[in-house]
Each structure stands twice: as C-alpha cells, then as structure tokens.
XYZ file of C-alpha atoms in Angstrom:
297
model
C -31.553 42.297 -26.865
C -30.838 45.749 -25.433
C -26.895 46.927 -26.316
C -24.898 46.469 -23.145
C -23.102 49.729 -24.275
C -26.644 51.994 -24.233
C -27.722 50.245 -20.965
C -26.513 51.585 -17.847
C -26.020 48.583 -15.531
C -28.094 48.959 -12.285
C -29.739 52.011 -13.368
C -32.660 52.949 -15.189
C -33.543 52.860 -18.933
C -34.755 56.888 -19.895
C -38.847 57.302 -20.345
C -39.156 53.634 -18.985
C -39.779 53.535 -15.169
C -38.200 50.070 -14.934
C -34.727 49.396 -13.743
C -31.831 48.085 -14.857
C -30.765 44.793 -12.875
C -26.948 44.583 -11.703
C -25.426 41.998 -14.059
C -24.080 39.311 -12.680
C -20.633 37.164 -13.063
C -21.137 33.794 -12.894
C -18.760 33.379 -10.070
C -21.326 35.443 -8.175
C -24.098 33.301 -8.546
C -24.921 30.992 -5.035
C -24.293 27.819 -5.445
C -24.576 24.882 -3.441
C -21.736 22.677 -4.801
C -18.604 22.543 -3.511
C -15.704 20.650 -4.718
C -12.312 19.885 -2.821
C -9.467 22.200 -3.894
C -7.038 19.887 -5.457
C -3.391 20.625 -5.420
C -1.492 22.594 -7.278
C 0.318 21.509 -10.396
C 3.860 21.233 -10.288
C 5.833 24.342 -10.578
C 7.735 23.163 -14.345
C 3.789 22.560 -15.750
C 3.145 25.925 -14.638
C 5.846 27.837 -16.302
C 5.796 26.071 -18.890
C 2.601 26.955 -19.877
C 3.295 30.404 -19.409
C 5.952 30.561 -21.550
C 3.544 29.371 -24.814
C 0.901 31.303 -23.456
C 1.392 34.039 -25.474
C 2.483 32.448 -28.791
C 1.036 33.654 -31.808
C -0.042 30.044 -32.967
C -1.611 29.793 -29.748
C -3.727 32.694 -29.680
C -5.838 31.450 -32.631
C -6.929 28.517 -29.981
C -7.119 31.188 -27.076
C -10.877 31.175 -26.398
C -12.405 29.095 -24.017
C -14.787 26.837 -26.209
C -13.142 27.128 -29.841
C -14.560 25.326 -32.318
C -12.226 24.677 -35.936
C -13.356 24.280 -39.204
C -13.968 20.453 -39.230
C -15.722 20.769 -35.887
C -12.489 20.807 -32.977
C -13.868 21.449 -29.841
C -11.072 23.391 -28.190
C -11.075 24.155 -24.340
C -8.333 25.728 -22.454
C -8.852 24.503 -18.416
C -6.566 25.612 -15.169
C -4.115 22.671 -14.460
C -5.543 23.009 -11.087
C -9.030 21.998 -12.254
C -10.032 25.494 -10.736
C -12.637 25.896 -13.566
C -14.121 22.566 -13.793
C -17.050 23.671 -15.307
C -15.796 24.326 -18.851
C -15.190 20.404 -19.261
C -19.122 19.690 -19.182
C -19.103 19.932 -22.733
C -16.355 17.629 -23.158
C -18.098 14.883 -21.332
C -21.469 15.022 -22.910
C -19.462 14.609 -26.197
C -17.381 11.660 -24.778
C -21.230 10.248 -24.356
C -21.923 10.585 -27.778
C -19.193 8.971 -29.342
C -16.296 11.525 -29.678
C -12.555 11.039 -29.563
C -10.406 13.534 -28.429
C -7.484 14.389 -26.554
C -6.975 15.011 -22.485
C -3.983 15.603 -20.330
C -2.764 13.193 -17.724
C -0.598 13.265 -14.822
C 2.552 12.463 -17.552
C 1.814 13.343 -21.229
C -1.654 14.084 -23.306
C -4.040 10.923 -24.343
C -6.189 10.336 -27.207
C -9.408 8.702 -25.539
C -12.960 7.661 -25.871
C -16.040 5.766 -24.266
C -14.978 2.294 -23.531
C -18.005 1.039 -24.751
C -18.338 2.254 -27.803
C -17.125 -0.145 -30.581
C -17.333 2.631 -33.360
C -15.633 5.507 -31.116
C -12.642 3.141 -30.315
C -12.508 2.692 -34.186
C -12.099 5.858 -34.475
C -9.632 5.977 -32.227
C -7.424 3.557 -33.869
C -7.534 5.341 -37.504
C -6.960 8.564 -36.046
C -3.807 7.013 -34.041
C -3.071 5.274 -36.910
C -2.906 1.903 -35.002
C -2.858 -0.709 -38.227
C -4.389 -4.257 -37.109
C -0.761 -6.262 -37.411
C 0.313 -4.063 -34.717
C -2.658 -3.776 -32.578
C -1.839 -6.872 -30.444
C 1.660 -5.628 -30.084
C 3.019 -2.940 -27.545
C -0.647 -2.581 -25.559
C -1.848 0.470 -27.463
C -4.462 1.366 -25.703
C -4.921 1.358 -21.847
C -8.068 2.477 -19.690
C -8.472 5.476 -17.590
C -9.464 4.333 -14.405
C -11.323 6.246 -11.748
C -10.573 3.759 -8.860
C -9.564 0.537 -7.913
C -12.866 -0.211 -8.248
C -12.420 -0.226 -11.799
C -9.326 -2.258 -12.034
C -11.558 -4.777 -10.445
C -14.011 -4.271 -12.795
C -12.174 -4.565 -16.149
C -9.401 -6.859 -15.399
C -8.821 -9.790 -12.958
C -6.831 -7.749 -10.316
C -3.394 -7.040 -8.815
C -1.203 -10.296 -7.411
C -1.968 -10.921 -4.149
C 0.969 -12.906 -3.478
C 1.669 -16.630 -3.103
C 3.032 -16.622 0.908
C 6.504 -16.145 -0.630
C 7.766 -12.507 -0.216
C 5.175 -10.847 -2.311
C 2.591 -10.372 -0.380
C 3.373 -6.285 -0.052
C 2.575 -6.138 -4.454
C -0.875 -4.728 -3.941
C -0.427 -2.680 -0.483
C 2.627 -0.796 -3.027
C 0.264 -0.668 -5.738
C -2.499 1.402 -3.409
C 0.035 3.220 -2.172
C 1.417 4.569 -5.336
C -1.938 5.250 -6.759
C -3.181 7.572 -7.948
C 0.198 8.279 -9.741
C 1.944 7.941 -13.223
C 1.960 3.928 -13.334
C 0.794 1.924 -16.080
C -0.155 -1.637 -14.847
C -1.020 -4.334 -17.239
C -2.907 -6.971 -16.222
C -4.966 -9.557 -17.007
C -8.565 -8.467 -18.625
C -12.106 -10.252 -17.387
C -14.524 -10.472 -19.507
C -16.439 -7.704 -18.796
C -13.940 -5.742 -21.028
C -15.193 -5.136 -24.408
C -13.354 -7.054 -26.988
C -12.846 -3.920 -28.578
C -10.441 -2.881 -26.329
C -8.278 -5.976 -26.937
C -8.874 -6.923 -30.888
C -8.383 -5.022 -33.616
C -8.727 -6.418 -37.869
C -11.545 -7.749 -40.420
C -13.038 -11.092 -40.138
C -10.161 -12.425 -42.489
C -7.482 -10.635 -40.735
C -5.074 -12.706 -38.386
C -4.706 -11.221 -35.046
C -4.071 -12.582 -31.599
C -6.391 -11.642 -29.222
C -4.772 -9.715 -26.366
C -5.771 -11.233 -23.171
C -4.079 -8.343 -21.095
C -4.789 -4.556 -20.964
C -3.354 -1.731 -19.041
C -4.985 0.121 -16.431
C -4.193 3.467 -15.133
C -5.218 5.563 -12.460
C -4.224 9.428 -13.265
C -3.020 12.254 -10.522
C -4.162 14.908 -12.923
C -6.775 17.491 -11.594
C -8.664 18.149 -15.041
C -8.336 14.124 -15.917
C -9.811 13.317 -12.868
C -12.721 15.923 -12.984
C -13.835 14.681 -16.380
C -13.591 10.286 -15.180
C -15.796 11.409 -12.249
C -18.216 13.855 -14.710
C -18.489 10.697 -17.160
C -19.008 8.222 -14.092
C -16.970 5.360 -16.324
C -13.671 4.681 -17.204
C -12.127 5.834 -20.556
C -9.846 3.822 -23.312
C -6.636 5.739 -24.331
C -3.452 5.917 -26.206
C -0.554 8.319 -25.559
C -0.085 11.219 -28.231
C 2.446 11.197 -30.631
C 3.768 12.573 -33.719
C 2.162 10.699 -36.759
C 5.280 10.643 -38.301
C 8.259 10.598 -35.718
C 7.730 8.656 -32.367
C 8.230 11.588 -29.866
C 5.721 13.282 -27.555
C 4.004 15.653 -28.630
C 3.046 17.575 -24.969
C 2.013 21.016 -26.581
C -1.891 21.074 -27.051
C -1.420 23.301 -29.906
C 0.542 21.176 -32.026
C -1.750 18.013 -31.238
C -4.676 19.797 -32.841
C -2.286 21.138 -35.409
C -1.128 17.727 -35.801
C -4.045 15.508 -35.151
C -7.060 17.989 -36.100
C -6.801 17.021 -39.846
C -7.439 13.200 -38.771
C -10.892 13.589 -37.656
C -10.311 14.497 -33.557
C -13.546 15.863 -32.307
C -11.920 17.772 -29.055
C -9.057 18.806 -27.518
C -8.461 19.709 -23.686
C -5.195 22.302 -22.776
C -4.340 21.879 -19.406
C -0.583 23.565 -20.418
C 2.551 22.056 -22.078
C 3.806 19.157 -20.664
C 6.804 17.626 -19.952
C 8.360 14.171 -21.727
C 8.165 11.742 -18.574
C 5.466 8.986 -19.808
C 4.561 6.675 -17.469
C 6.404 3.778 -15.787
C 4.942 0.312 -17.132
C 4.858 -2.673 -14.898
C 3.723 -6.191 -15.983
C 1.589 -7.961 -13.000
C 0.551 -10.637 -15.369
C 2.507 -12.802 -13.305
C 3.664 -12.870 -9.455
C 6.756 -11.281 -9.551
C 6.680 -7.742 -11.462
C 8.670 -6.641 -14.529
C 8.877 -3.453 -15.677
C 8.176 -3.335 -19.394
C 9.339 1.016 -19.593
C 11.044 3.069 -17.203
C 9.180 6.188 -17.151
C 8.610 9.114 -14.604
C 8.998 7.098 -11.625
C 10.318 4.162 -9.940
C 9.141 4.333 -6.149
C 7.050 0.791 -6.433
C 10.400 -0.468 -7.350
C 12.402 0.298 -4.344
C-alpha cells in the first residue's frame, strides 16, 4: 500500500501517467439511509462528559473501537446517537453471545441476548448474582423496543376493572418511552432463564414476574432496533459497595477483569435509576422511587 505521506492526494504519482484519486471521508460517501435526528441529551449528560473527557485514565480508552487485553471491546458513541454506525459491531457481538455494558436513559446496564441461556449465565457470574438471591429484588429486567414487546414477554399492563383504573395503561403509553421500570407478570414465551437461576439440587422459587423497560436513550435505542429483539439487563454497580457506578471508565476498570466482552460510552451519567412500579396487581405500587414520578400524579 502506497505511503499516504509520498502520495499526493488528487494528483499524479511521478513517471506513472495515472492519477491519484481524491480520498474520501466517509461522511462524504452518498448514501441512501437516513435516520431521524433524535434529540439532544440533556445539558448535565453533556457537561459531564466533558469534564472526564480529558482524564488521563480515560485517554487509554479514547479510540473509537479499543480492544483490552482479555478482549474489551471499547466504543465511545455521541449521546445523541449522531454516529450510529460505530455500534454495528456491538450488535453482531450481542448475536454471538456477548455480555457487555450499554447506557440507558438513567444509569449504564450489563445486558445480553435474551435467548441465550449461556450469555445470561454469563451475565449472572459477571454481576455476581448468587442463585439464593436470584429470585429476590428482580435482577434482571428486559430492554424493550416497544409495547409490542411487553406484549410479547409478559401478560400486559392492567386494563382496569370499571373501578377508577381504567386510565393505568393510557399513563403507561404516555410515559413511555421514559425511565420506568414496570414489573409484570411474564408469559411463557419468556425464557426460563430470565426468571430461574441454581443447579438441579438448588432450591429456588421460580419468579413468575419480570420487569420490562422501554429506554429514552438515543444510543440504547439505536442498538434494540440494530438487534431487532429485546435485551435482558441488570443495572451496574460496584462489586463491592452498592452505588452506581455511571463512569464508563471505571465499569471496564471495574468489571473488565470479570470476563465483560464490550463496553459502550455514551458519557458519565448521573445517579437517578429508574422509578419501579409493580402492575402485578390492579392498583400500582411503587417498589423504588427513582428519577421520576409523573405516572404517579
């Protein structure tokens, strides 16, 4: 391959009549795909990131693909989703079985393929989830695309009982997407995976709910659509103290050693997890007060 310091670009190579083609960016290429500008992030994501941009801890993941001895896939991506394109690789390894780590509209997640028994095994040794507690809490939830999914995966939203509570799912579409964490009842088409967790001799209850989330994050959303399925997840935090971590660069600091495969920076976030709500049953209770509270009023 000819030195692109020797070469003068649109020119001509000396004692060769042959020229020199203009190199091209790939934002100059024509293309015929278009995607809808989402909005912006909020203005405290955006400084925020800013102010770790220039860290020196962070400049050793500063490249856009990074790979780590061990084999961490690191990708830095706008918070806007303006450069979708660098999350292809991230969803062809999500196909094959990875776990790794994604921001959503409130803090990062751990996830992986919903249907893939060994990935979400994975999951739960590198989150150390231990099987007495897997039943407990509703570790892990599912990234949803739409409501379309909630269908699929669980047995829907209250639709009232003539009594007042009619207006539960209208709030519910209304509200999402957004930073709500709904549990719900699971069908069957939900792997048992997703709900059970132990050896043959261990005793476990079998969850019969699961939470379902629908995410107002530009990059999260990007890589649900790329995928064209839902994803299982668990919220990041430190293995040893039960705090957030919302810094990328820590959670491949922290969770890199543990056998994560990838890691997604869409910026520091902030410590506002979502709000939980139980719709198990016809009236709503909110299991955690997180980042908002608007279904509630």
């Amino acid at each position: 391959m000819a030195d692109s310091k020797t070469v003068s670009v649109g020119g001509r190579i000396p004692g060769l009549d042959l020229a020199v083609p203009r190199m091209l960016r790939p934002s100059q290429f024509p293309s015929r795909l278009s995607f809808p500008a989402p909005a912006k992030p909020p203005l405290r994501f955006r400084v925020l990131a800013m102010a770790v941009k220039r860290s020196p801890k962070r400049l050793k993941y500063s490249a856009p693909r990074f790979t780590k001895e061990g084999g961490l896939v690191y990708v830095e991506a706008d918070p806007s989703g303006e450069d979708i394109w660098k999350l292809d690789p991230i969803v062809e390894l999500l196909k094959q079985g990875a776990v790794g780590v994604i921001p959503t509209d409130t803090v990062y997640a751990i996830v992986c393929d919903l249907k893939s028994p060994s990935a979400i095994e994975r999951l739960r040794r590198i989150k150390h989830i231990e099987p007495s507690k897997a039943g407990s809490k509703f570790p892990l939830s599912i990234l949803c695309r739409s409501l379309r999914d909630i269908d699929t995966y669980t047995t829907g939203f209250p639709r009232g009982d003539g009594q007042g509570h009619a207006s539960i799912f209208r709030a519910v579409k209304h509200c999402l997407p957004g930073p709500y964490t709904f549990i719900l009842t699971a069908s069957k088409e939900l792997p048992k995976r997703c709900m059970r967790y132990g050896t043959p001799t261990a005793k476990y209850a079998a969850r019969k709910d699961v939470g379902v989330r629908i995410p107002d994050d530009a990059i999260c959303r990007e890589i649900l659509e790329k995928l064209d399925a839902p994803l299982i997840s668990t919220s990041v935090k430190g293995l040893k103290e039960n705090e957030w971590l919302l810094d990328p660069v820590a959670i491949a600091d922290a969770y890199g050693p543990e056998g994560l495969d990838f890691i997604v920076d869409g910026g520091v976030r902030v410590a506002d997890p979502s709000t939980v709500v139980d719709m198990t049953r016809i009236t709503p209770v909110v299991v955690r007060q997180g980042k908002v509270t608007e279904l509630l009023q």
